[in-house]
Tab-separated table of C-alpha atoms and ligand atoms in Angstrom:
chain	number	residue	atom	x	y	z
A	1345	MET	CA	19.087	9.155	-11.902
A	1346	GLY	CA	22.768	8.162	-12.128
A	1347	SER	CA	24.439	4.760	-11.803
A	1348	VAL	CA	25.581	2.817	-8.592
A	1349	GLY	CA	28.099	4.760	-6.537
A	1350	SER	CA	27.464	8.270	-8.083
A	1351	GLU	CA	25.343	11.088	-6.638
A	1352	LYS	CA	21.942	11.370	-8.165
A	1353	THR	CA	20.142	14.519	-9.041
A	1354	VAL	CA	16.493	14.498	-8.026
A	1355	THR	CA	13.576	17.012	-8.152
A	1356	GLY	CA	11.374	17.456	-5.206
A	1357	TRP	CA	8.760	19.875	-3.997
A	1358	ALA	CA	10.296	22.021	-1.206
A	1359	ALA	CA	9.078	24.691	1.209
A	1360	LYS	CA	11.378	27.636	0.915
A	1361	ASP	CA	10.101	29.524	3.905
A	1362	ALA	CA	7.493	29.341	6.729
A	1363	SER	CA	4.661	30.172	4.220
A	1364	GLY	CA	4.697	26.441	3.773
A	1365	VAL	CA	4.206	26.845	-0.032
A	1366	LEU	CA	6.074	24.043	-1.924
A	1367	SER	CA	7.765	24.563	-5.314
A	1368	PRO	CA	10.145	22.444	-7.402
A	1369	TYR	CA	13.618	22.045	-5.993
A	1370	THR	CA	16.544	20.109	-7.445
A	1371	TYR	CA	19.224	18.615	-5.155
A	1372	THR	CA	21.587	15.606	-5.129
A	1373	LEU	CA	21.127	12.342	-3.096
A	1374	ARG	CA	24.178	10.872	-1.557
A	1375	LYS	CA	26.147	8.195	-3.302
A	1376	THR	CA	24.560	4.819	-2.604
A	1377	GLY	CA	26.406	3.400	0.458
A	1378	PRO	CA	26.907	-0.329	1.057
A	1379	GLU	CA	23.893	-0.410	3.349
A	1380	ASP	CA	21.662	1.817	1.359
A	1381	VAL	CA	18.574	1.222	-0.733
A	1382	VAL	CA	17.537	3.767	-3.469
A	1383	ILE	CA	13.810	4.135	-3.618
A	1384	LYS	CA	11.992	5.545	-6.626
A	1385	VAL	CA	8.961	7.188	-4.906
A	1386	LEU	CA	5.577	6.149	-6.196
A	1387	TYR	CA	3.226	7.541	-3.551
A	1388	CYS	CA	3.596	9.616	-0.448
A	1389	GLY	CA	0.808	10.472	2.086
A	1390	ILE	CA	0.349	13.930	3.472
A	1391	CYS	CA	0.465	14.032	7.307
A	1392	HIS	CA	-0.498	17.073	9.436
A	1393	THR	CA	3.087	17.038	10.692
A	1394	ASP	CA	4.074	18.030	7.241
A	1395	ILE	CA	2.129	21.283	7.910
A	1396	HIS	CA	3.700	21.705	11.335
A	1397	GLN	CA	7.143	21.250	9.799
A	1398	THR	CA	6.734	23.399	6.560
A	1399	LYS	CA	5.099	26.226	8.519
A	1400	ASN	CA	7.555	26.090	11.371
A	1401	HIS	CA	4.984	25.504	14.016
A	1402	LEU	CA	7.821	23.951	16.191
A	1403	GLY	CA	10.369	26.712	15.512
A	1404	MET	CA	12.989	24.294	14.296
A	1405	SER	CA	12.375	24.249	10.516
A	1406	LYS	CA	15.259	24.542	7.986
A	1407	TYR	CA	14.678	25.474	4.383
A	1408	PRO	CA	14.588	24.333	1.582
A	1409	MET	CA	12.492	21.481	3.050
A	1410	VAL	CA	11.111	18.681	0.959
A	1411	PRO	CA	8.444	17.143	3.342
A	1412	GLY	CA	6.693	13.744	3.132
A	1413	HIS	CA	7.207	10.747	5.359
A	1414	GLU	CA	4.620	8.206	4.250
A	1415	VAL	CA	6.764	6.993	1.353
A	1416	VAL	CA	6.057	3.997	-0.795
A	1417	GLY	CA	8.229	3.164	-3.777
A	1418	GLU	CA	10.252	0.734	-5.814
A	1419	VAL	CA	13.779	-0.316	-5.082
A	1420	VAL	CA	15.802	0.754	-8.017
A	1421	GLU	CA	19.272	0.241	-6.612
A	1422	VAL	CA	20.813	-1.524	-3.558
A	1423	GLY	CA	24.184	-1.136	-1.830
A	1424	SER	CA	26.861	-3.846	-1.993
A	1425	GLN	CA	26.069	-5.330	1.389
A	1426	VAL	CA	22.224	-5.223	1.137
A	1427	SER	CA	20.751	-8.658	1.190
A	1428	LYS	CA	17.237	-8.058	2.568
A	1429	PHE	CA	15.883	-6.125	-0.496
A	1430	ARG	CA	16.126	-6.599	-4.197
A	1431	VAL	CA	15.619	-4.280	-7.133
A	1432	GLY	CA	11.969	-4.101	-8.217
A	1433	GLU	CA	10.487	-4.760	-4.622
A	1434	THR	CA	7.828	-2.403	-3.353
A	1435	VAL	CA	9.050	-0.880	-0.026
A	1436	GLY	CA	8.174	1.848	2.385
A	1437	ALA	CA	9.987	4.519	4.538
A	1438	GLY	CA	8.573	6.664	7.305
A	1439	CYS	CA	9.513	9.347	9.743
A	1440	ILE	CA	12.900	8.119	10.744
A	1441	VAL	CA	15.832	7.188	8.460
A	1442	GLY	CA	18.595	6.868	11.208
A	1443	SER	CA	19.434	6.230	14.856
A	1444	CYS	CA	22.558	5.707	16.947
A	1445	ARG	CA	22.240	1.892	17.057
A	1446	GLU	CA	23.916	1.887	20.512
A	1447	CYS	CA	21.525	3.429	23.156
A	1448	GLY	CA	18.757	1.592	25.195
A	1449	PRO	CA	15.907	2.328	22.785
A	1450	CYS	CA	17.972	1.257	19.717
A	1451	LYS	CA	19.076	-1.915	21.372
A	1452	SER	CA	15.448	-2.589	22.505
A	1453	ASN	CA	14.239	-2.122	18.920
A	1454	ILE	CA	12.276	1.056	19.784
A	1455	GLU	CA	14.591	3.247	17.716
A	1456	GLN	CA	11.900	6.003	17.308
A	1457	TYR	CA	12.826	6.886	20.890
A	1458	CYS	CA	16.648	7.241	20.200
A	1459	ASN	CA	17.705	10.748	21.104
A	1460	LYS	CA	19.960	10.736	17.977
A	1461	ARG	CA	17.080	9.761	15.613
A	1462	ILE	CA	17.408	11.253	12.165
A	1463	TRP	CA	14.166	12.480	10.749
A	1464	SER	CA	13.491	11.790	7.168
A	1465	TYR	CA	13.383	15.485	6.378
A	1466	ASN	CA	14.251	18.756	8.243
A	1467	ASP	CA	17.345	17.005	9.776
A	1468	VAL	CA	20.946	16.498	9.055
A	1469	TYR	CA	22.293	13.045	7.838
A	1470	THR	CA	25.502	11.467	9.099
A	1471	ASP	CA	27.291	12.905	5.954
A	1472	GLY	CA	26.469	16.452	7.089
A	1473	ASN	CA	23.882	16.999	4.375
A	1474	PRO	CA	20.168	17.851	4.895
A	1475	THR	CA	17.587	15.008	4.809
A	1476	GLN	CA	14.842	15.435	2.266
A	1477	GLY	CA	11.417	13.548	2.232
A	1478	GLY	CA	9.099	11.815	0.009
A	1479	PHE	CA	7.645	14.568	-2.231
A	1480	ALA	CA	10.556	13.819	-4.589
A	1481	SER	CA	11.428	11.392	-7.397
A	1482	ALA	CA	13.716	9.302	-5.225
A	1483	MET	CA	15.192	8.717	-1.683
A	1484	VAL	CA	18.207	6.933	-0.450
A	1485	VAL	CA	17.581	5.086	2.822
A	1486	ASP	CA	19.771	3.122	5.069
A	1487	GLN	CA	18.473	-0.342	5.572
A	1488	ASN	CA	20.968	-1.181	8.338
A	1489	ILE	CA	22.504	-4.536	7.870
A	1490	HIS	CA	23.607	-4.720	11.588
A	1491	VAL	CA	20.210	-5.634	12.888
A	1492	LYS	CA	18.260	-8.855	12.085
A	1493	THR	CA	15.045	-7.040	11.327
A	1494	ASN	CA	14.752	-4.294	8.735
A	1495	ARG	CA	15.636	-0.543	9.443
A	1496	PHE	CA	14.752	1.942	7.994
A	1497	VAL	CA	12.964	0.355	5.074
A	1498	VAL	CA	9.944	-1.914	5.306
A	1499	ARG	CA	8.482	-4.405	2.846
A	1500	ILE	CA	5.008	-3.646	1.492
A	1501	PRO	CA	3.083	-6.911	1.632
A	1502	PRO	CA	1.801	-8.082	-1.758
A	1503	GLY	CA	-1.875	-7.822	-0.665
A	1504	LEU	CA	-1.649	-4.051	-0.069
A	1505	ALA	CA	-1.968	-1.599	-2.848
A	1506	PRO	CA	1.014	0.846	-2.800
A	1507	GLU	CA	-1.246	3.992	-2.613
A	1508	GLN	CA	-3.209	2.368	0.133
A	1509	ALA	CA	-0.122	1.430	2.143
A	1510	ALA	CA	1.307	5.001	2.117
A	1511	PRO	CA	-0.858	6.365	5.102
A	1512	LEU	CA	-0.048	3.249	7.116
A	1513	LEU	CA	3.578	4.278	7.276
A	1514	CYS	CA	2.843	7.035	9.698
A	1515	ALA	CA	-0.919	7.240	10.484
A	1516	GLY	CA	-1.338	3.521	10.677
A	1517	VAL	CA	1.637	2.647	12.967
A	1518	THR	CA	0.980	5.746	15.100
A	1519	VAL	CA	-2.300	4.197	16.336
A	1520	TYR	CA	-1.134	0.485	16.179
A	1521	SER	CA	1.974	1.026	18.400
A	1522	PRO	CA	0.285	2.545	21.452
A	1523	LEU	CA	-2.651	0.000	21.394
A	1524	LYS	CA	-0.091	-2.741	21.458
A	1525	HIS	CA	2.270	-1.064	24.016
A	1526	PHE	CA	-0.362	0.002	26.457
A	1527	GLY	CA	-2.066	-3.435	26.463
A	1528	LEU	CA	-5.016	-2.126	24.524
A	1529	ALA	CA	-5.130	-4.687	21.757
A	1530	ASP	CA	-7.574	-7.204	23.407
A	1531	SER	CA	-10.974	-7.508	21.844
A	1532	GLY	CA	-13.957	-6.090	23.707
A	1533	LEU	CA	-12.428	-2.802	24.841
A	1534	ARG	CA	-14.171	0.462	24.422
A	1535	GLY	CA	-12.023	3.029	22.607
A	1536	GLY	CA	-12.423	6.613	21.627
A	1537	ILE	CA	-10.807	8.379	18.674
A	1538	LEU	CA	-10.653	12.041	19.236
A	1539	GLY	CA	-10.265	13.945	15.839
A	1540	LEU	CA	-11.227	12.094	12.721
A	1541	GLY	CA	-8.447	12.973	10.298
A	1542	GLY	CA	-5.632	10.871	8.774
A	1543	VAL	CA	-4.343	9.381	12.030
A	1544	GLY	CA	-7.981	9.144	13.457
A	1545	HIS	CA	-9.543	7.281	10.594
A	1546	MET	CA	-6.778	4.706	10.778
A	1547	GLY	CA	-7.430	4.504	14.554
A	1548	VAL	CA	-11.098	3.667	13.946
A	1549	LYS	CA	-10.117	0.903	11.363
A	1550	ILE	CA	-7.290	-0.615	13.437
A	1551	ALA	CA	-9.241	-0.488	16.656
A	1552	LYS	CA	-12.204	-2.060	15.026
A	1553	ALA	CA	-9.990	-4.840	13.488
A	1554	MET	CA	-8.749	-5.555	17.084
A	1555	GLY	CA	-12.394	-6.079	18.106
A	1556	HIS	CA	-13.002	-2.844	20.068
A	1557	ARG	CA	-16.227	-0.835	20.278
A	1558	VAL	CA	-15.124	2.448	18.912
A	1559	THR	CA	-16.555	5.916	19.494
A	1560	VAL	CA	-15.526	8.838	17.304
A	1561	ILE	CA	-15.270	12.152	19.142
A	1562	SER	CA	-15.341	14.950	16.555
A	1563	SER	CA	-15.577	18.785	16.579
A	1564	SER	CA	-18.602	18.705	14.322
A	1565	ASN	CA	-21.443	16.528	13.009
A	1566	LYS	CA	-20.074	16.600	9.383
A	1567	LYS	CA	-18.345	13.250	9.468
A	1568	ARG	CA	-20.999	11.289	11.383
A	1569	ALA	CA	-22.442	9.338	8.436
A	1570	GLU	CA	-19.068	8.384	7.043
A	1571	ALA	CA	-17.664	7.437	10.479
A	1572	MET	CA	-20.670	5.157	11.155
A	1573	ASP	CA	-21.242	3.837	7.671
A	1574	HIS	CA	-17.930	3.610	5.977
A	1575	LEU	CA	-15.334	3.417	8.720
A	1576	GLY	CA	-17.353	1.196	10.950
A	1577	ALA	CA	-17.455	3.262	14.099
A	1578	ASP	CA	-19.971	2.214	16.727
A	1579	ALA	CA	-20.819	5.643	18.168
A	1580	TYR	CA	-20.201	9.348	17.392
A	1581	LEU	CA	-19.945	12.212	19.755
A	1582	VAL	CA	-19.707	15.928	18.892
A	1583	SER	CA	-17.274	17.325	21.470
A	1584	THR	CA	-19.221	20.615	21.764
A	1585	ASP	CA	-22.539	18.951	22.510
A	1586	GLU	CA	-22.573	18.880	26.330
A	1587	ALA	CA	-25.624	16.570	26.625
A	1588	GLN	CA	-24.012	13.945	24.340
A	1589	MET	CA	-20.733	14.340	26.196
A	1590	ALA	CA	-22.406	14.030	29.606
A	1591	ARG	CA	-24.145	10.739	28.602
A	1592	ALA	CA	-20.745	9.249	27.654
A	1593	ILE	CA	-19.012	9.924	30.993
A	1594	ASP	CA	-17.058	6.994	32.405
A	1595	SER	CA	-17.495	4.872	29.288
A	1596	LEU	CA	-14.158	4.409	27.582
A	1597	ASP	CA	-11.105	2.376	28.270
A	1598	TYR	CA	-8.806	4.646	26.204
A	1599	ILE	CA	-8.927	7.797	24.010
A	1600	ILE	CA	-6.459	8.366	21.145
A	1601	ASP	CA	-6.232	12.062	20.914
A	1602	THR	CA	-5.194	13.259	17.474
A	1603	VAL	CA	-6.218	16.908	17.673
A	1604	PRO	CA	-3.269	19.096	16.247
A	1605	VAL	CA	-4.187	22.301	18.097
A	1606	PHE	CA	-4.603	23.426	21.682
A	1607	HIS	CA	-7.668	21.968	23.449
A	1608	PRO	CA	-8.708	21.332	27.028
A	1609	LEU	CA	-8.235	17.800	28.242
A	1610	GLU	CA	-10.833	17.739	31.016
A	1611	PRO	CA	-13.864	16.879	28.870
A	1612	TYR	CA	-11.989	13.803	27.516
A	1613	LEU	CA	-10.629	12.711	30.857
A	1614	SER	CA	-14.218	12.584	32.059
A	1615	LEU	CA	-15.175	10.167	29.354
A	1616	LEU	CA	-12.601	7.572	30.610
A	1617	LYS	CA	-13.451	4.826	32.873
A	1618	VAL	CA	-11.449	4.254	36.168
A	1619	GLN	CA	-7.856	3.474	34.950
A	1620	GLY	CA	-8.605	4.652	31.548
A	1621	LYS	CA	-5.853	6.051	29.347
A	1622	LEU	CA	-5.727	9.298	27.416
A	1623	ILE	CA	-2.909	8.961	24.708
A	1624	LEU	CA	-1.788	12.166	23.156
A	1625	MET	CA	-0.714	12.183	19.546
A	1626	GLY	CA	-1.144	15.723	18.349
A	1627	VAL	CA	2.004	17.880	18.071
A	1628	ILE	CA	0.970	20.941	20.134
A	1629	ASN	CA	3.656	23.480	20.982
A	1630	GLN	CA	1.704	24.970	23.940
A	1631	PRO	CA	1.186	23.657	27.471
A	1632	LEU	CA	-2.055	21.495	27.836
A	1633	GLN	CA	-3.924	21.884	31.120
A	1634	PHE	CA	-5.992	19.664	33.458
A	1635	VAL	CA	-6.716	19.744	37.204
A	1636	SER	CA	-5.143	16.824	39.081
A	1637	PRO	CA	-8.262	15.334	40.635
A	1638	MET	CA	-9.410	14.480	37.042
A	1639	VAL	CA	-6.669	11.913	37.016
A	1640	ILE	CA	-6.235	11.133	40.728
A	1641	LEU	CA	-9.851	10.231	41.371
A	1642	GLY	CA	-9.939	7.601	38.592
A	1643	ARG	CA	-6.295	6.524	38.532
A	1644	LYS	CA	-6.332	7.730	34.953
A	1645	THR	CA	-3.272	8.004	32.828
A	1646	ILE	CA	-2.268	10.746	30.337
A	1647	SER	CA	0.450	9.504	28.081
A	1648	GLY	CA	1.918	10.130	24.637
A	1649	SER	CA	3.351	8.051	21.816
A	1650	PHE	CA	5.537	8.657	18.822
A	1651	ILE	CA	4.964	6.609	15.594
A	1652	GLY	CA	6.069	3.088	16.061
A	1653	SER	CA	9.262	1.171	15.578
A	1654	ILE	CA	10.254	-0.334	12.246
A	1655	ASP	CA	9.477	-3.769	13.608
A	1656	GLU	CA	5.983	-2.550	14.583
A	1657	THR	CA	5.535	-0.891	11.182
A	1658	GLN	CA	6.231	-4.205	9.426
A	1659	GLU	CA	3.968	-6.054	11.860
A	1660	MET	CA	1.165	-3.439	11.369
A	1661	LEU	CA	1.455	-3.682	7.584
A	1662	GLU	CA	0.979	-7.450	7.799
A	1663	PHE	CA	-1.909	-6.974	10.261
A	1664	CYS	CA	-3.569	-4.644	7.774
A	1665	GLU	CA	-3.018	-7.135	4.909
A	1666	LYS	CA	-4.472	-10.029	6.887
A	1667	LYS	CA	-7.531	-8.175	8.077
A	1668	GLY	CA	-8.094	-6.581	4.591
A	1669	LEU	CA	-7.769	-3.057	6.089
A	1670	THR	CA	-7.519	-0.114	3.690
A	1671	SER	CA	-7.067	3.515	4.291
A	1672	MET	CA	-9.569	6.107	2.926
A	1673	ILE	CA	-7.609	8.298	0.531
A	1674	GLU	CA	-7.819	11.101	-1.954
A	1675	ILE	CA	-5.008	10.905	-4.628
A	1676	VAL	CA	-3.523	14.113	-5.928
A	1677	LYS	CA	-0.775	14.800	-8.420
A	1678	LEU	CA	2.415	16.326	-7.133
A	1679	ASP	CA	1.680	19.677	-8.880
A	1680	LYS	CA	-1.501	19.857	-6.692
A	1681	VAL	CA	0.271	19.313	-3.463
A	1682	ASN	CA	-0.209	23.030	-2.293
A	1683	GLU	CA	-3.972	22.755	-2.692
A	1684	ALA	CA	-3.941	19.469	-0.737
A	1685	LEU	CA	-1.905	20.996	2.019
A	1686	GLU	CA	-4.366	23.983	2.160
A	1687	ARG	CA	-7.316	21.665	2.303
A	1688	LEU	CA	-5.692	19.488	4.980
A	1689	GLU	CA	-5.136	22.561	7.194
A	1690	ARG	CA	-8.881	23.541	6.670
A	1691	ASN	CA	-9.957	20.074	7.860
A	1692	ASP	CA	-11.310	19.422	4.279
A	1693	VAL	CA	-10.116	15.863	3.444
A	1694	ARG	CA	-11.596	12.440	3.722
A	1695	TYR	CA	-9.206	11.192	5.274
A	1696	ARG	CA	-5.715	11.253	3.896
A	1697	PHE	CA	-4.311	12.799	0.799
A	1698	VAL	CA	-1.816	10.641	-1.022
A	1699	VAL	CA	0.346	12.278	-3.595
A	1700	ASP	CA	0.867	10.315	-6.808
A	1701	VAL	CA	4.606	11.282	-7.010
A	1702	ALA	CA	5.532	9.199	-10.075
A	1703	GLY	CA	2.444	10.278	-12.047
A	1704	ARG	CA	1.088	6.766	-12.292
A	1705	ARG	CA	-2.612	7.602	-12.184
A	1706	VAL	CA	-4.294	8.869	-15.415
A	1707	GLU	CA	-6.892	11.691	-14.746
A	1708	PRO	CA	-10.355	10.291	-15.048
B	721	NDP	N1	2.644	11.220	17.719
B	721	NDP	C1	2.967	10.885	16.535
B	721	NDP	O1	3.774	9.905	16.269
B	721	NDP	C2	2.231	11.451	15.435
B	721	NDP	C3	1.631	12.667	15.557
B	721	NDP	N2	1.056	13.249	14.489
B	721	NDP	C4	0.324	14.535	14.921
B	721	NDP	O2	-1.061	14.212	15.092
B	721	NDP	C5	-1.859	15.243	14.710
B	721	NDP	C6	-2.933	14.721	13.782
B	721	NDP	O3	-2.375	14.459	12.550
B	721	NDP	P1	-3.271	14.052	11.262
B	721	NDP	O4	-4.168	13.078	11.640
B	721	NDP	O5	-2.377	13.890	10.149
B	721	NDP	O6	-4.084	15.378	11.193
B	721	NDP	P2	-5.504	15.697	10.374
B	721	NDP	O7	-5.482	17.123	10.086
B	721	NDP	O8	-5.692	14.743	9.299
B	721	NDP	O9	-6.530	15.409	11.473
B	721	NDP	C7	-6.677	16.037	12.629
B	721	NDP	C8	-8.153	16.073	13.085
B	721	NDP	O10	-8.217	16.791	14.311
B	721	NDP	C9	-9.589	17.490	14.401
B	721	NDP	N3	-9.340	18.900	14.603
B	721	NDP	C10	-9.904	19.595	15.617
B	721	NDP	N4	-9.509	20.905	15.651
B	721	NDP	C11	-8.827	21.143	14.625
B	721	NDP	C12	-8.274	22.298	14.002
B	721	NDP	N5	-8.310	23.433	14.571
B	721	NDP	N6	-7.527	22.084	12.951
B	721	NDP	C13	-7.464	20.884	12.372
B	721	NDP	N7	-7.955	19.772	12.844
B	721	NDP	C14	-8.717	19.842	13.909
B	721	NDP	C15	-10.221	17.187	13.072
B	721	NDP	O11	-11.094	16.158	13.289
B	721	NDP	P3	-12.646	16.386	13.517
B	721	NDP	O12	-13.145	17.063	12.218
B	721	NDP	O13	-13.188	15.074	13.756
B	721	NDP	O14	-12.803	17.325	14.715
B	721	NDP	C16	-9.072	16.784	12.140
B	721	NDP	O15	-9.513	15.930	11.152
B	721	NDP	C17	-0.967	16.298	14.151
B	721	NDP	O16	-0.558	17.190	15.200
B	721	NDP	C18	0.260	15.486	13.733
B	721	NDP	O17	1.467	16.227	13.772
B	721	NDP	C19	0.850	12.693	13.421
B	721	NDP	C20	1.521	11.474	13.207
B	721	NDP	C21	2.331	10.819	14.095
B	722	LIG	O1	4.079	12.594	11.797
B	722	LIG	C1	5.001	12.171	12.466
B	722	LIG	C2	5.742	12.955	13.420
B	722	LIG	C3	5.205	13.193	14.567
B	722	LIG	C4	5.858	14.047	15.614
B	722	LIG	C5	5.568	13.717	16.913
B	722	LIG	C6	6.133	14.388	18.010
B	722	LIG	C7	6.993	15.559	17.630
B	722	LIG	O2	7.543	16.373	18.635
B	722	LIG	C8	7.300	15.818	16.368
B	722	LIG	O3	8.182	16.755	16.048
B	722	LIG	C9	6.754	15.050	15.272
B	723	ZN	ZN1	3.206	11.774	10.167
B	724	ZN	ZN1	19.919	5.181	19.701
């Protein structure tokens, strides 16, 4: 990389078309602005959204696209006005790298809901250049000196290993934020996690750490032993088993639905108690259906939630450090990223791939 104030040439792994296959791609990072932090990427988690984006599931993909939004790295350079971060610190970046700073959500510190949000990849930055994500040697991220709290860079607490922290930056905060926002952080609640993948497994861990009784609702029996023995779930339902599902009717205060493909909502609405909440997380570009009595007759809520704010991300990282929470990860080298993406799409990962971008890990 170059020196302060110059453009830096980096190599990332980019999708060139909707096949979603990544290959090396060299591009330049913007000059380090006064409010910018340059991050040498160490680890980056693979989220199912990376598949949606690289394969153009939403019809808005632009190529070449370097995905990756669960980024942990080391600060290697700071802009002239940056005082919150120092060279050598371990930091994180997530889904969003910019927002307007002026709208209601920005002023209320829920900048993820800003209509002018800038995505960390597959978007255009304020300088007119494409944004590129974390499957690359480095990123430049605005840390926004105009707000008291950090944006869009978070500090990784010393008690969290960098590779462990990566999945928290999207999967972790995606479950933490709605539990807090919807008043579901009190102990003793009965929660359901639908879909035991990257987001779902963090859902089990975070909900358990909040003192909930957690039921995993999965499409198969394959993950039962791990869910119960290693993740700490209290119960496990196979969604296709009608007898099991019938026995669990009216039992849950909330369900966090992480399924990334079309699925009917009625079976899950039935599992909710009166006033229960179904919180949609999966990005599904198809109308979902339910009949209105399913919500009317129990005053039930169907809602959605998008990641979490930077403040919540920092809070969640500290919560995970304090509670000793870890993610369950499989580390892969960057040149194996395509195999990892294929396996993720086939539902063959326990439970999050993390790419060792800097090649820190020695093969066993
Ligand atoms: N709202 C937000 O802010 C965020 C949304 N997302 C979205 O949430 C969804 C889940 O993300 P993530 O946890 O990374 O995904 P994963 O692929 O890791 O997990 C999804 C889980 O859903 C279940 N599933 C059921 N049917 C299918 C299917 N046909 N294909 C694949 N999985 C299936 C599987 O669990 P099981 O085996 O138990 O059935 C699977 O493990 C994605 O749509 C992603 O884009 C992600 C992050 C933030
Ligand atoms: O993984 C993070 C992004 C999630 C996301 C949620 C909703 C949506 O419409 C997206 O395009 C992405
Ligand atoms: Zn994500
Ligand atoms: Zn805004």
